[in-house]
PDB file of C-alpha atoms in Angstrom:
ATOM      1  CA  ASN A   1     174.439  93.468   3.632  1.00 93.00           C
ATOM      2  CA  TRP A   2     177.653  93.892   0.817  1.00 94.00           C
ATOM      3  CA  ALA A   3     180.083  92.182  -0.159  1.00 93.00           C
ATOM      4  CA  ALA A   4     183.203  93.450  -2.341  1.00 88.00           C
ATOM      5  CA  MET A   5     181.355  94.074  -4.991  1.00 89.00           C
ATOM      6  CA  GLY A   6     177.614  94.395  -5.183  1.00 94.00           C
ATOM      7  CA  PHE A   7     175.216  92.567  -2.589  1.00 96.00           C
ATOM      8  CA  ALA A   8     176.333  89.664  -0.558  1.00 96.00           C
ATOM      9  CA  PRO A   9     175.871  86.419  -1.406  1.00 95.00           C
ATOM     10  CA  PRO A  10     173.928  84.013   0.450  1.00 95.00           C
ATOM     11  CA  GLY A  11     175.867  82.088   3.456  1.00 95.00           C
ATOM     12  CA  MET A  12     178.803  84.501   2.993  1.00 96.00           C
ATOM     13  CA  TYR A  13     178.371  86.171   7.208  1.00 96.00           C
ATOM     14  CA  ALA A  14     176.834  83.020   8.407  1.00 96.00           C
ATOM     15  CA  LYS A  15     179.536  82.389  10.616  1.00 95.00           C
ATOM     16  CA  ALA A  16     178.602  85.698  12.316  1.00 96.00           C
ATOM     17  CA  LYS A  17     178.364  84.479  16.250  1.00 97.00           C
ATOM     18  CA  PRO A  18     175.763  86.199  18.760  1.00 98.00           C
ATOM     19  CA  ALA A  19     178.359  86.717  21.941  1.00 98.00           C
ATOM     20  CA  GLU A  20     180.901  88.050  19.893  1.00 97.00           C
ATOM     21  CA  HIS A  21     179.250  90.947  18.326  1.00 98.00           C
ATOM     22  CA  ILE A  22     177.251  91.688  21.620  1.00 98.00           C
ATOM     23  CA  ALA A  23     180.671  91.880  22.978  1.00 98.00           C
ATOM     24  CA  TRP A  24     181.985  94.315  20.750  1.00 98.00           C
ATOM     25  CA  TYR A  25     178.902  96.930  20.962  1.00 98.00           C
ATOM     26  CA  LYS A  26     179.150  96.328  24.323  1.00 97.00           C
ATOM     27  CA  ALA A  27     182.936  97.591  24.525  1.00 97.00           C
ATOM     28  CA  LEU A  28     181.690  99.938  21.638  1.00 97.00           C
ATOM     29  CA  GLY A  29     179.406 101.899  24.450  1.00 97.00           C
ATOM     30  CA  VAL A  30     176.335 101.831  22.293  1.00 98.00           C
ATOM     31  CA  ASN A  31     173.044 101.170  23.765  1.00 98.00           C
ATOM     32  CA  THR A  32     171.758  99.915  20.780  1.00 98.00           C
ATOM     33  CA  ILE A  33     171.967  97.206  18.069  1.00 98.00           C
ATOM     34  CA  GLN A  34     170.911  97.158  14.401  1.00 98.00           C
ATOM     35  CA  THR A  35     171.627  94.108  12.900  1.00 97.00           C
ATOM     36  CA  PHE A  36     169.385  92.349  10.099  1.00 98.00           C
ATOM     37  CA  CYS A  37     165.958  90.315   9.749  1.00 98.00           C
ATOM     38  CA  VAL A  38     166.073  90.467   6.031  1.00 98.00           C
ATOM     39  CA  SER A  39     169.040  91.842   4.113  1.00 95.00           C
ATOM     40  CA  CYS A  40     169.061  92.773   0.639  1.00 96.00           C
ATOM     41  CA  PRO A  41     169.938  89.519  -0.517  1.00 96.00           C
ATOM     42  CA  GLY A  42     166.536  88.070   0.561  1.00 98.00           C
ATOM     43  CA  TYR A  43     167.735  86.374   3.089  1.00 98.00           C
ATOM     44  CA  ALA A  44     166.220  86.127   6.636  1.00 98.00           C
ATOM     45  CA  TRP A  45     168.509  85.600  10.055  1.00 98.00           C
ATOM     46  CA  TYR A  46     166.564  83.997  12.069  1.00 98.00           C
ATOM     47  CA  GLN A  47     164.033  81.093  11.948  1.00 98.00           C
ATOM     48  CA  SER A  48     161.926  82.231   8.884  1.00 98.00           C
ATOM     49  CA  GLY A  49     158.939  80.386   7.376  1.00 98.00           C
ATOM     50  CA  VAL A  50     158.021  83.582   5.151  1.00 98.00           C
ATOM     51  CA  ALA A  51     161.868  84.398   3.891  1.00 98.00           C
ATOM     52  CA  PRO A  52     164.151  81.920   3.117  1.00 98.00           C
ATOM     53  CA  VAL A  53     166.751  81.479   5.857  1.00 98.00           C
ATOM     54  CA  GLN A  54     170.298  82.523   5.466  1.00 98.00           C
ATOM     55  CA  PRO A  55     172.221  79.510   4.366  1.00 97.00           C
ATOM     56  CA  GLY A  56     174.805  77.894   7.054  1.00 97.00           C
ATOM     57  CA  MET A  57     173.879  80.236   9.691  1.00 96.00           C
ATOM     58  CA  GLU A  58     173.828  78.575  13.155  1.00 88.00           C
ATOM     59  CA  GLY A  59     171.563  78.867  16.167  1.00 95.00           C
ATOM     60  CA  ASP A  60     168.898  81.706  15.388  1.00 98.00           C
ATOM     61  CA  PHE A  61     171.494  84.834  15.044  1.00 98.00           C
ATOM     62  CA  LEU A  62     168.381  87.535  15.555  1.00 98.00           C
ATOM     63  CA  LYS A  63     166.725  85.803  18.431  1.00 98.00           C
ATOM     64  CA  GLU A  64     169.976  85.110  19.729  1.00 98.00           C
ATOM     65  CA  MET A  65     170.899  88.318  19.486  1.00 98.00           C
ATOM     66  CA  ALA A  66     167.757  90.142  21.351  1.00 98.00           C
ATOM     67  CA  THR A  67     168.141  87.942  23.655  1.00 98.00           C
ATOM     68  CA  GLN A  68     171.750  88.678  24.816  1.00 98.00           C
ATOM     69  CA  GLY A  69     171.814  91.911  23.573  1.00 98.00           C
ATOM     70  CA  HIS A  70     168.534  93.244  26.349  1.00 98.00           C
ATOM     71  CA  ALA A  71     170.677  91.078  28.730  1.00 98.00           C
ATOM     72  CA  ALA A  72     173.722  93.404  28.342  1.00 97.00           C
ATOM     73  CA  GLY A  73     171.226  96.521  28.552  1.00 98.00           C
ATOM     74  CA  MET A  74     170.939  97.082  24.720  1.00 98.00           C
ATOM     75  CA  LYS A  75     167.773  98.212  22.542  1.00 98.00           C
ATOM     76  CA  VAL A  76     168.147  95.518  19.190  1.00 98.00           C
ATOM     77  CA  MET A  77     166.547  96.622  16.245  1.00 98.00           C
ATOM     78  CA  GLY A  78     166.637  93.918  12.582  1.00 98.00           C
ATOM     79  CA  TYR A  79     166.894  95.453   9.347  1.00 98.00           C
ATOM     80  CA  PHE A  80     164.458  95.364   6.045  1.00 98.00           C
ATOM     81  CA  CYS A  81     165.918  96.401   2.855  1.00 98.00           C
ATOM     82  CA  ILE A  82     162.834  97.233   1.467  1.00 98.00           C
ATOM     83  CA  GLY A  83     163.693  98.492  -2.094  1.00 97.00           C
ATOM     84  CA  ALA A  84     165.304  95.404  -3.221  1.00 97.00           C
ATOM     85  CA  ASN A  85     165.379  91.584  -2.032  1.00 98.00           C
ATOM     86  CA  ASP A  86     167.370  89.347  -4.326  1.00 97.00           C
ATOM     87  CA  TYR A  87     165.989  86.136  -4.083  1.00 98.00           C
ATOM     88  CA  TRP A  88     162.086  88.110  -4.362  1.00 98.00           C
ATOM     89  CA  ASP A  89     164.100  89.317  -7.856  1.00 97.00           C
ATOM     90  CA  GLU A  90     164.737  85.355  -8.399  1.00 97.00           C
ATOM     91  CA  GLN A  91     161.355  84.318  -7.692  1.00 98.00           C
ATOM     92  CA  HIS A  92     159.221  86.794  -9.555  1.00 98.00           C
ATOM     93  CA  PRO A  93     161.348  88.157 -12.460  1.00 97.00           C
ATOM     94  CA  GLU A  94     157.961  89.519 -13.558  1.00 97.00           C
ATOM     95  CA  LEU A  95     157.684  91.783 -10.427  1.00 98.00           C
ATOM     96  CA  SER A  96     161.141  93.470 -10.603  1.00 97.00           C
ATOM     97  CA  HIS A  97     163.340  95.594 -12.973  1.00 94.00           C
ATOM     98  CA  ARG A  98     166.173  93.153 -12.087  1.00 93.00           C
ATOM     99  CA  LEU A  99     169.383  95.562 -11.910  1.00 91.00           C
ATOM    100  CA  PRO A 100     172.201  94.219  -9.890  1.00 90.00           C
ATOM    101  CA  SER A 101     172.293  95.676  -6.247  1.00 93.00           C
ATOM    102  CA  SER A 102     170.490  98.260  -6.319  1.00 94.00           C
ATOM    103  CA  ILE A 103     166.911  99.683  -5.682  1.00 95.00           C
ATOM    104  CA  ASP A 104     164.947  97.968  -8.167  1.00 95.00           C
ATOM    105  CA  ILE A 105     161.595  96.482  -6.709  1.00 97.00           C
ATOM    106  CA  PRO A 106     157.930  98.022  -7.362  1.00 97.00           C
ATOM    107  CA  PHE A 107     155.896  97.951  -4.768  1.00 98.00           C
ATOM    108  CA  THR A 108     152.793  95.760  -6.306  1.00 98.00           C
ATOM    109  CA  LYS A 109     150.454  94.313  -4.057  1.00 98.00           C
ATOM    110  CA  GLU A 110     151.954  90.541  -4.391  1.00 98.00           C
ATOM    111  CA  TYR A 111     155.318  92.667  -2.516  1.00 98.00           C
ATOM    112  CA  LEU A 112     153.255  94.426  -0.074  1.00 98.00           C
ATOM    113  CA  ALA A 113     151.482  91.357   1.110  1.00 98.00           C
ATOM    114  CA  TYR A 114     154.974  89.456   1.438  1.00 98.00           C
ATOM    115  CA  LEU A 115     156.095  92.224   3.637  1.00 98.00           C
ATOM    116  CA  SER A 116     152.779  91.878   5.566  1.00 98.00           C
ATOM    117  CA  LYS A 117     153.916  88.353   6.632  1.00 98.00           C
ATOM    118  CA  VAL A 118     157.674  88.851   7.576  1.00 98.00           C
ATOM    119  CA  ILE A 119     157.413  91.968   9.069  1.00 98.00           C
ATOM    120  CA  PRO A 120     155.271  90.662  12.181  1.00 98.00           C
ATOM    121  CA  GLU A 121     157.153  87.258  11.673  1.00 98.00           C
ATOM    122  CA  ALA A 122     159.984  88.515  12.709  1.00 98.00           C
ATOM    123  CA  LEU A 123     159.063  90.604  15.347  1.00 98.00           C
ATOM    124  CA  THR A 124     157.293  88.070  17.149  1.00 98.00           C
ATOM    125  CA  LYS A 125     159.740  85.307  16.643  1.00 98.00           C
ATOM    126  CA  THR A 126     163.263  87.262  17.684  1.00 98.00           C
ATOM    127  CA  GLY A 127     162.187  89.387  20.274  1.00 98.00           C
ATOM    128  CA  ILE A 128     163.791  92.057  18.562  1.00 98.00           C
ATOM    129  CA  ASP A 129     162.060  96.250  20.155  1.00 98.00           C
ATOM    130  CA  GLY A 130     161.710  96.911  16.101  1.00 98.00           C
ATOM    131  CA  PHE A 131     163.497  97.338  12.885  1.00 98.00           C
ATOM    132  CA  MET A 132     165.246  99.699   9.997  1.00 98.00           C
ATOM    133  CA  ILE A 133     163.549 100.549   6.644  1.00 98.00           C
ATOM    134  CA  ASP A 134     166.411 101.130   4.285  1.00 97.00           C
ATOM    135  CA  TRP A 135     165.569 102.059   0.737  1.00 97.00           C
ATOM    136  CA  VAL A 136     162.170 102.882   0.738  1.00 98.00           C
ATOM    137  CA  TYR A 137     161.939 104.305  -2.633  1.00 97.00           C
ATOM    138  CA  ASN A 138     159.802 102.470  -5.371  1.00 97.00           C
ATOM    139  CA  ALA A 139     161.601 101.490  -8.174  1.00 93.00           C
ATOM    140  CA  SER A 140     159.657 103.417 -11.463  1.00 84.00           C
ATOM    141  CA  HIS A 141     162.660 105.669 -13.161  1.00 77.00           C
ATOM    142  CA  HIS A 142     164.484 105.615  -9.094  1.00 77.00           C
ATOM    143  CA  TYR A 143     167.438 105.813 -12.246  1.00 75.00           C
ATOM    144  CA  PRO A 144     167.112 108.488 -14.676  1.00 72.00           C
ATOM    145  CA  ASP A 145     170.222 107.174 -16.584  1.00 72.00           C
ATOM    146  CA  LYS A 146     169.343 103.733 -17.372  1.00 75.00           C
ATOM    147  CA  LYS A 147     167.045 102.262 -20.104  1.00 76.00           C
ATOM    148  CA  TYR A 148     163.532 101.679 -18.297  1.00 79.00           C
ATOM    149  CA  THR A 149     160.751  99.800 -19.831  1.00 87.00           C
ATOM    150  CA  TRP A 150     157.095  99.891 -17.494  1.00 94.00           C
ATOM    151  CA  LEU A 151     156.394  96.825 -16.561  1.00 96.00           C
ATOM    152  CA  ASP A 152     152.883  94.856 -16.384  1.00 97.00           C
ATOM    153  CA  CYS A 153     152.740  94.959 -12.889  1.00 98.00           C
ATOM    154  CA  GLU A 154     153.212  98.967 -12.328  1.00 97.00           C
ATOM    155  CA  LYS A 155     150.644  99.542 -15.126  1.00 98.00           C
ATOM    156  CA  THR A 156     148.398  97.199 -12.422  1.00 98.00           C
ATOM    157  CA  MET A 157     149.661  99.745  -9.585  1.00 98.00           C
ATOM    158  CA  TYR A 158     149.451 102.924 -11.594  1.00 98.00           C
ATOM    159  CA  ALA A 159     144.840 101.882 -12.259  1.00 98.00           C
ATOM    160  CA  GLU A 160     145.284 100.592  -8.112  1.00 98.00           C
ATOM    161  CA  LEU A 161     146.774 104.145  -7.257  1.00 98.00           C
ATOM    162  CA  PHE A 162     145.033 106.908  -9.691  1.00 98.00           C
ATOM    163  CA  GLY A 163     141.797 104.975  -9.715  1.00 98.00           C
ATOM    164  CA  GLU A 164     141.876 105.037 -14.324  1.00 98.00           C
ATOM    165  CA  ALA A 165     143.558 103.068 -16.608  1.00 98.00           C
ATOM    166  CA  PHE A 166     147.429 103.304 -17.296  1.00 98.00           C
ATOM    167  CA  PRO A 167     147.618 106.284 -19.936  1.00 97.00           C
ATOM    168  CA  GLY A 168     150.624 105.183 -21.675  1.00 96.00           C
ATOM    169  CA  GLU A 169     153.960 105.531 -21.331  1.00 93.00           C
ATOM    170  CA  GLN A 170     154.385 108.888 -23.541  1.00 93.00           C
ATOM    171  CA  ALA A 171     152.101 110.510 -20.357  1.00 95.00           C
ATOM    172  CA  MET A 172     154.083 109.647 -18.245  1.00 94.00           C
ATOM    173  CA  ASP A 173     156.031 112.507 -17.677  1.00 92.00           C
ATOM    174  CA  ALA A 174     158.461 113.450 -14.698  1.00 91.00           C
ATOM    175  CA  ALA A 175     155.791 115.322 -12.507  1.00 95.00           C
ATOM    176  CA  ARG A 176     153.380 112.123 -13.187  1.00 95.00           C
ATOM    177  CA  ILE A 177     156.574 109.784 -12.799  1.00 94.00           C
ATOM    178  CA  THR A 178     156.865 111.858  -8.771  1.00 95.00           C
ATOM    179  CA  GLU A 179     152.945 111.191  -8.089  1.00 97.00           C
ATOM    180  CA  PHE A 180     153.320 107.644  -9.270  1.00 96.00           C
ATOM    181  CA  ASN A 181     155.817 106.746  -6.902  1.00 96.00           C
ATOM    182  CA  ARG A 182     154.785 109.023  -4.184  1.00 98.00           C
ATOM    183  CA  ARG A 183     151.883 107.038  -4.293  1.00 98.00           C
ATOM    184  CA  ALA A 184     153.558 103.557  -4.304  1.00 98.00           C
ATOM    185  CA  VAL A 185     155.320 104.994  -1.445  1.00 98.00           C
ATOM    186  CA  ASP A 186     152.333 105.809   0.890  1.00 98.00           C
ATOM    187  CA  ARG A 187     150.891 102.650   0.445  1.00 98.00           C
ATOM    188  CA  CYS A 188     153.842 100.448   1.095  1.00 98.00           C
ATOM    189  CA  TRP A 189     154.582 102.903   4.363  1.00 98.00           C
ATOM    190  CA  GLU A 190     150.769 102.568   4.965  1.00 98.00           C
ATOM    191  CA  THR A 191     151.685  98.167   4.643  1.00 98.00           C
ATOM    192  CA  ILE A 192     154.976  98.455   6.684  1.00 98.00           C
ATOM    193  CA  ARG A 193     153.504 100.384   9.851  1.00 98.00           C
ATOM    194  CA  THR A 194     150.400  98.638  10.242  1.00 98.00           C
ATOM    195  CA  ALA A 195     152.166  95.075   9.911  1.00 98.00           C
ATOM    196  CA  ALA A 196     154.401  96.076  12.495  1.00 98.00           C
ATOM    197  CA  LYS A 197     151.775  97.607  14.788  1.00 98.00           C
ATOM    198  CA  SER A 198     149.242  94.972  15.056  1.00 98.00           C
ATOM    199  CA  ALA A 199     152.428  92.457  15.885  1.00 98.00           C
ATOM    200  CA  LYS A 200     154.033  95.219  18.419  1.00 98.00           C
ATOM    201  CA  PRO A 201     152.053  98.158  19.469  1.00 98.00           C
ATOM    202  CA  ASP A 202     155.249  99.764  20.896  1.00 98.00           C
ATOM    203  CA  CYS A 203     157.750  98.266  18.386  1.00 98.00           C
ATOM    204  CA  ILE A 204     160.245 101.343  17.027  1.00 98.00           C
ATOM    205  CA  ILE A 205     159.900 101.989  13.234  1.00 98.00           C
ATOM    206  CA  TRP A 206     163.664 103.405  12.136  1.00 98.00           C
ATOM    207  CA  LEU A 207     163.691 104.876   8.950  1.00 98.00           C
ATOM    208  CA  SER A 208     166.636 105.582   7.265  1.00 98.00           C
ATOM    209  CA  ALA A 209     167.510 107.286   4.194  1.00 97.00           C
ATOM    210  CA  TYR A 210     170.300 108.324   1.909  1.00 96.00           C
ATOM    211  CA  ASP A 211     168.916 111.429   0.327  1.00 96.00           C
ATOM    212  CA  LEU A 212     165.726 112.768   3.352  1.00 97.00           C
ATOM    213  CA  GLN A 213     164.696 115.449  -0.035  1.00 96.00           C
ATOM    214  CA  HIS A 214     163.943 112.957  -2.453  1.00 96.00           C
ATOM    215  CA  PRO A 215     160.804 113.387  -4.373  1.00 96.00           C
ATOM    216  CA  GLN A 216     159.397 110.035  -3.487  1.00 96.00           C
ATOM    217  CA  ILE A 217     159.384 110.607   0.418  1.00 96.00           C
ATOM    218  CA  VAL A 218     160.037 114.775   1.250  1.00 97.00           C
ATOM    219  CA  GLY A 219     156.683 115.926   3.013  1.00 97.00           C
ATOM    220  CA  SER A 220     155.555 112.320   3.339  1.00 97.00           C
ATOM    221  CA  LYS A 221     153.818 110.928   5.481  1.00 97.00           C
ATOM    222  CA  MET A 222     155.872 108.036   6.064  1.00 98.00           C
ATOM    223  CA  LEU A 223     158.322 111.375   7.650  1.00 97.00           C
ATOM    224  CA  ARG A 224     155.585 112.379   9.691  1.00 97.00           C
ATOM    225  CA  GLU A 225     154.664 109.150  11.311  1.00 98.00           C
ATOM    226  CA  VAL A 226     158.221 107.163  11.792  1.00 98.00           C
ATOM    227  CA  ASP A 227     159.597 106.710  14.950  1.00 98.00           C
ATOM    228  CA  TRP A 228     163.366 106.977  14.308  1.00 98.00           C
ATOM    229  CA  LEU A 229     164.403 108.729  11.326  1.00 98.00           C
ATOM    230  CA  MET A 230     168.044 108.776   9.689  1.00 98.00           C
ATOM    231  CA  ASN A 231     169.945 110.887   7.550  1.00 98.00           C
ATOM    232  CA  GLU A 232     172.424 108.094   6.150  1.00 98.00           C
ATOM    233  CA  HIS A 233     174.337 111.354   4.199  1.00 98.00           C
ATOM    234  CA  PHE A 234     177.481 112.414   5.293  1.00 97.00           C
ATOM    235  CA  ASP A 235     175.932 116.260   5.736  1.00 97.00           C
ATOM    236  CA  PRO A 236     174.217 116.906   8.561  1.00 97.00           C
ATOM    237  CA  ALA A 237     171.919 119.989   6.486  1.00 96.00           C
ATOM    238  CA  LYS A 238     169.720 117.240   5.306  1.00 97.00           C
ATOM    239  CA  LEU A 239     168.691 116.412   8.695  1.00 96.00           C
ATOM    240  CA  ASP A 240     168.182 119.828   9.563  1.00 97.00           C
ATOM    241  CA  ALA A 241     166.202 120.291   6.281  1.00 97.00           C
ATOM    242  CA  ALA A 242     164.282 117.491   7.538  1.00 97.00           C
ATOM    243  CA  LYS A 243     163.014 118.725  10.905  1.00 97.00           C
ATOM    244  CA  LYS A 244     159.798 120.372   9.300  1.00 96.00           C
ATOM    245  CA  ASP A 245     158.250 117.509   7.825  1.00 96.00           C
ATOM    246  CA  ILE A 246     158.358 115.037  10.825  1.00 97.00           C
ATOM    247  CA  GLY A 247     155.931 114.389  13.935  1.00 94.00           C
ATOM    248  CA  PRO A 248     156.042 115.748  17.305  1.00 94.00           C
ATOM    249  CA  ASN A 249     157.914 112.197  18.910  1.00 93.00           C
ATOM    250  CA  THR A 250     160.511 111.520  16.007  1.00 96.00           C
ATOM    251  CA  ARG A 251     163.765 110.676  17.064  1.00 97.00           C
ATOM    252  CA  LEU A 252     165.903 112.272  15.034  1.00 98.00           C
ATOM    253  CA  ILE A 253     169.884 110.078  14.190  1.00 98.00           C
ATOM    254  CA  GLN A 254     172.417 111.046  12.037  1.00 98.00           C
ATOM    255  CA  CYS A 255     174.816 108.788  10.780  1.00 98.00           C
ATOM    256  CA  VAL A 256     178.553 109.264  11.118  1.00 98.00           C
ATOM    257  CA  CYS A 257     180.063 106.146   9.735  1.00 98.00           C
ATOM    258  CA  GLY A 258     179.545 104.097   6.520  1.00 97.00           C
ATOM    259  CA  TRP A 259     180.830 106.366   3.638  1.00 97.00           C
ATOM    260  CA  GLY A 260     184.706 106.388   4.514  1.00 97.00           C
ATOM    261  CA  ASP A 261     186.359 109.474   4.478  1.00 97.00           C
ATOM    262  CA  GLN A 262     182.969 111.250   3.400  1.00 98.00           C
ATOM    263  CA  HIS A 263     181.492 111.176   7.250  1.00 98.00           C
ATOM    264  CA  HIS A 264     182.887 112.930   9.956  1.00 97.00           C
ATOM    265  CA  ALA A 265     182.276 111.825  13.230  1.00 98.00           C
ATOM    266  CA  ASP A 266     184.913 113.389  14.880  1.00 97.00           C
ATOM    267  CA  GLN A 267     183.517 116.559  14.265  1.00 97.00           C
ATOM    268  CA  PHE A 268     179.919 116.127  14.639  1.00 97.00           C
ATOM    269  CA  VAL A 269     180.090 114.610  18.164  1.00 97.00           C
ATOM    270  CA  GLN A 270     181.757 118.095  19.245  1.00 96.00           C
ATOM    271  CA  ASP A 271     179.061 120.094  17.423  1.00 97.00           C
ATOM    272  CA  PRO A 272     176.311 121.621  19.733  1.00 96.00           C
ATOM    273  CA  ARG A 273     174.208 121.735  17.214  1.00 95.00           C
ATOM    274  CA  TYR A 274     173.668 118.614  16.910  1.00 96.00           C
ATOM    275  CA  ALA A 275     173.975 117.263  21.401  1.00 95.00           C
ATOM    276  CA  ASP A 276     170.044 115.747  21.169  1.00 95.00           C
ATOM    277  CA  ILE A 277     171.061 113.920  18.240  1.00 97.00           C
ATOM    278  CA  GLY A 278     171.339 110.352  17.690  1.00 97.00           C
ATOM    279  CA  LEU A 279     174.391 108.629  16.729  1.00 98.00           C
ATOM    280  CA  TYR A 280     174.600 105.617  14.410  1.00 98.00           C
ATOM    281  CA  GLY A 281     177.447 104.265  12.357  1.00 98.00           C
ATOM    282  CA  PHE A 282     177.965 100.966  10.000  1.00 97.00           C
ATOM    283  CA  ALA A 283     179.989  99.178   7.945  1.00 95.00           C
ATOM    284  CA  ARG A 284     181.635  96.321   5.723  1.00 92.00           C
ATOM    285  CA  PRO A 285     182.868  93.976   7.998  1.00 94.00           C
ATOM    286  CA  ASP A 286     185.847  91.219   7.637  1.00 94.00           C
ATOM    287  CA  VAL A 287     184.419  88.090   6.084  1.00 93.00           C
ATOM    288  CA  ASN A 288     186.607  86.020   8.411  1.00 93.00           C
ATOM    289  CA  THR A 289     185.187  87.774  12.061  1.00 95.00           C
ATOM    290  CA  THR A 290     181.971  89.716  10.955  1.00 96.00           C
ATOM    291  CA  LEU A 291     183.074  92.058  12.655  1.00 96.00           C
ATOM    292  CA  PRO A 292     184.478  95.543  11.152  1.00 94.00           C
ATOM    293  CA  LEU A 293     188.514  95.329  10.407  1.00 91.00           C
ATOM    294  CA  GLU A 294     190.532  97.564  12.905  1.00 90.00           C
ATOM    295  CA  ASP A 295     192.504  99.585  10.081  1.00 93.00           C
ATOM    296  CA  ASN A 296     193.019 102.980   8.733  1.00 91.00           C
ATOM    297  CA  SER A 297     190.287 103.634   6.832  1.00 95.00           C
ATOM    298  CA  GLY A 298     187.260 106.624   7.162  1.00 97.00           C
ATOM    299  CA  ASN A 299     184.778 104.147   8.563  1.00 97.00           C
ATOM    300  CA  ALA A 300     187.641 102.871  11.426  1.00 97.00           C
ATOM    301  CA  LYS A 301     188.656 105.950  12.114  1.00 97.00           C
ATOM    302  CA  ASN A 302     184.564 106.875  12.282  1.00 98.00           C
ATOM    303  CA  ILE A 303     184.112 104.358  14.811  1.00 98.00           C
ATOM    304  CA  ALA A 304     186.804 104.956  17.193  1.00 97.00           C
ATOM    305  CA  ALA A 305     185.585 108.748  17.194  1.00 97.00           C
ATOM    306  CA  MET A 306     182.186 106.801  18.317  1.00 98.00           C
ATOM    307  CA  LYS A 307     183.712 105.334  20.714  1.00 97.00           C
ATOM    308  CA  SER A 308     185.336 107.768  22.515  1.00 97.00           C
ATOM    309  CA  TYR A 309     182.178 109.632  21.987  1.00 97.00           C
ATOM    310  CA  PHE A 310     180.352 106.862  23.979  1.00 96.00           C
ATOM    311  CA  HIS A 311     183.246 106.657  26.625  1.00 96.00           C
ATOM    312  CA  ARG A 312     183.524 110.536  27.653  1.00 90.00           C
ATOM    313  CA  LYS A 313     181.868 109.700  30.801  1.00 65.00           C
TER     314      LYS A 313
END
C-alpha cells in the first residue's frame, strides 16, 4: 500500500516473488497470509479484467501466493482498500474528493458497481480463501479539519439513501452527516457481502478498523455479520468494547504490529485475557526485497515477538 510518503506508486513492489514471500511467512510460523487483491493505488495483484494490473508484475502474484500458501498449509487472504483507490480517483474525478493518500471515495452506486465486479473476480480467479476490507468509511466529512464541499454525486446518494431530495448544505449538521455516512456504509457492506458470498459462499470477509467505535460503524450490521473482525489500533480495549456489537461466530483479531513502537506484541501475547484472540501484523517492506526490514524498529521487534510466540510449542 505505502511508500515512504503516501501511497506506493504503481509498480513499486512489482518484483515481489511468491516463493520468497511464502518462505518468509513459513519461517515466521503463521497459519494465514494476507496479501493483496487491489491495494490503495488501485492496481490488481492478479490478472484482473476489471482493475488495472500492477505494472511490471511477473506472473500472477495473488494466484501463485494462494496455490503455494495452500500447499504449505496456510490460508491465503487478499485485500481491498474500500475507502481509497487512486486509479478510481483518476478515472472518476467527479466521484471522489481527490485527497492524496486518504479516505476520499463516496460510496456511490457507480463505485459499488465496481466492487460488485472486482470482488467476485478476485475470489474466482485466484483461489484465495477470502479477503480483508480496510478503510470502510464513507468519505463525506470524514476529516472535519479539511475544507469540504458536497459533491453532486453525494447529493444523489442522499436522495437514494433517505428517499428525499438533498436538503442543502446548511441543513447537514453533524448528526445528519453521521446518519448519511452510516446508511452509505450499510449499503456498501451489503454490496460487498452479496458480491463475495454469491461468488464463494464459504469465503471469509475480514474487516480491519483503526477505530471500532467510529460513528460510521459502531453498532452496524457490518460488525454483526463480518466473519473476522480486527482492531488495528494498538489499544486492545477498543476490541473489548466492540464485543457487544459482533455476531455469535465472529473471529476476533488484534493487530500487534504496524504502528511501530505504539504496538506491543510482546505484552499482548502474554496477556491471558486475549489467549483466544488472533494475532496480525503488517510492516512497510524493503523496496528491493519486498519483505519487512530486519532492523531495530518497533515493527521489527513486534515481528520478532510474534515469531517467538508462534514457535513456542
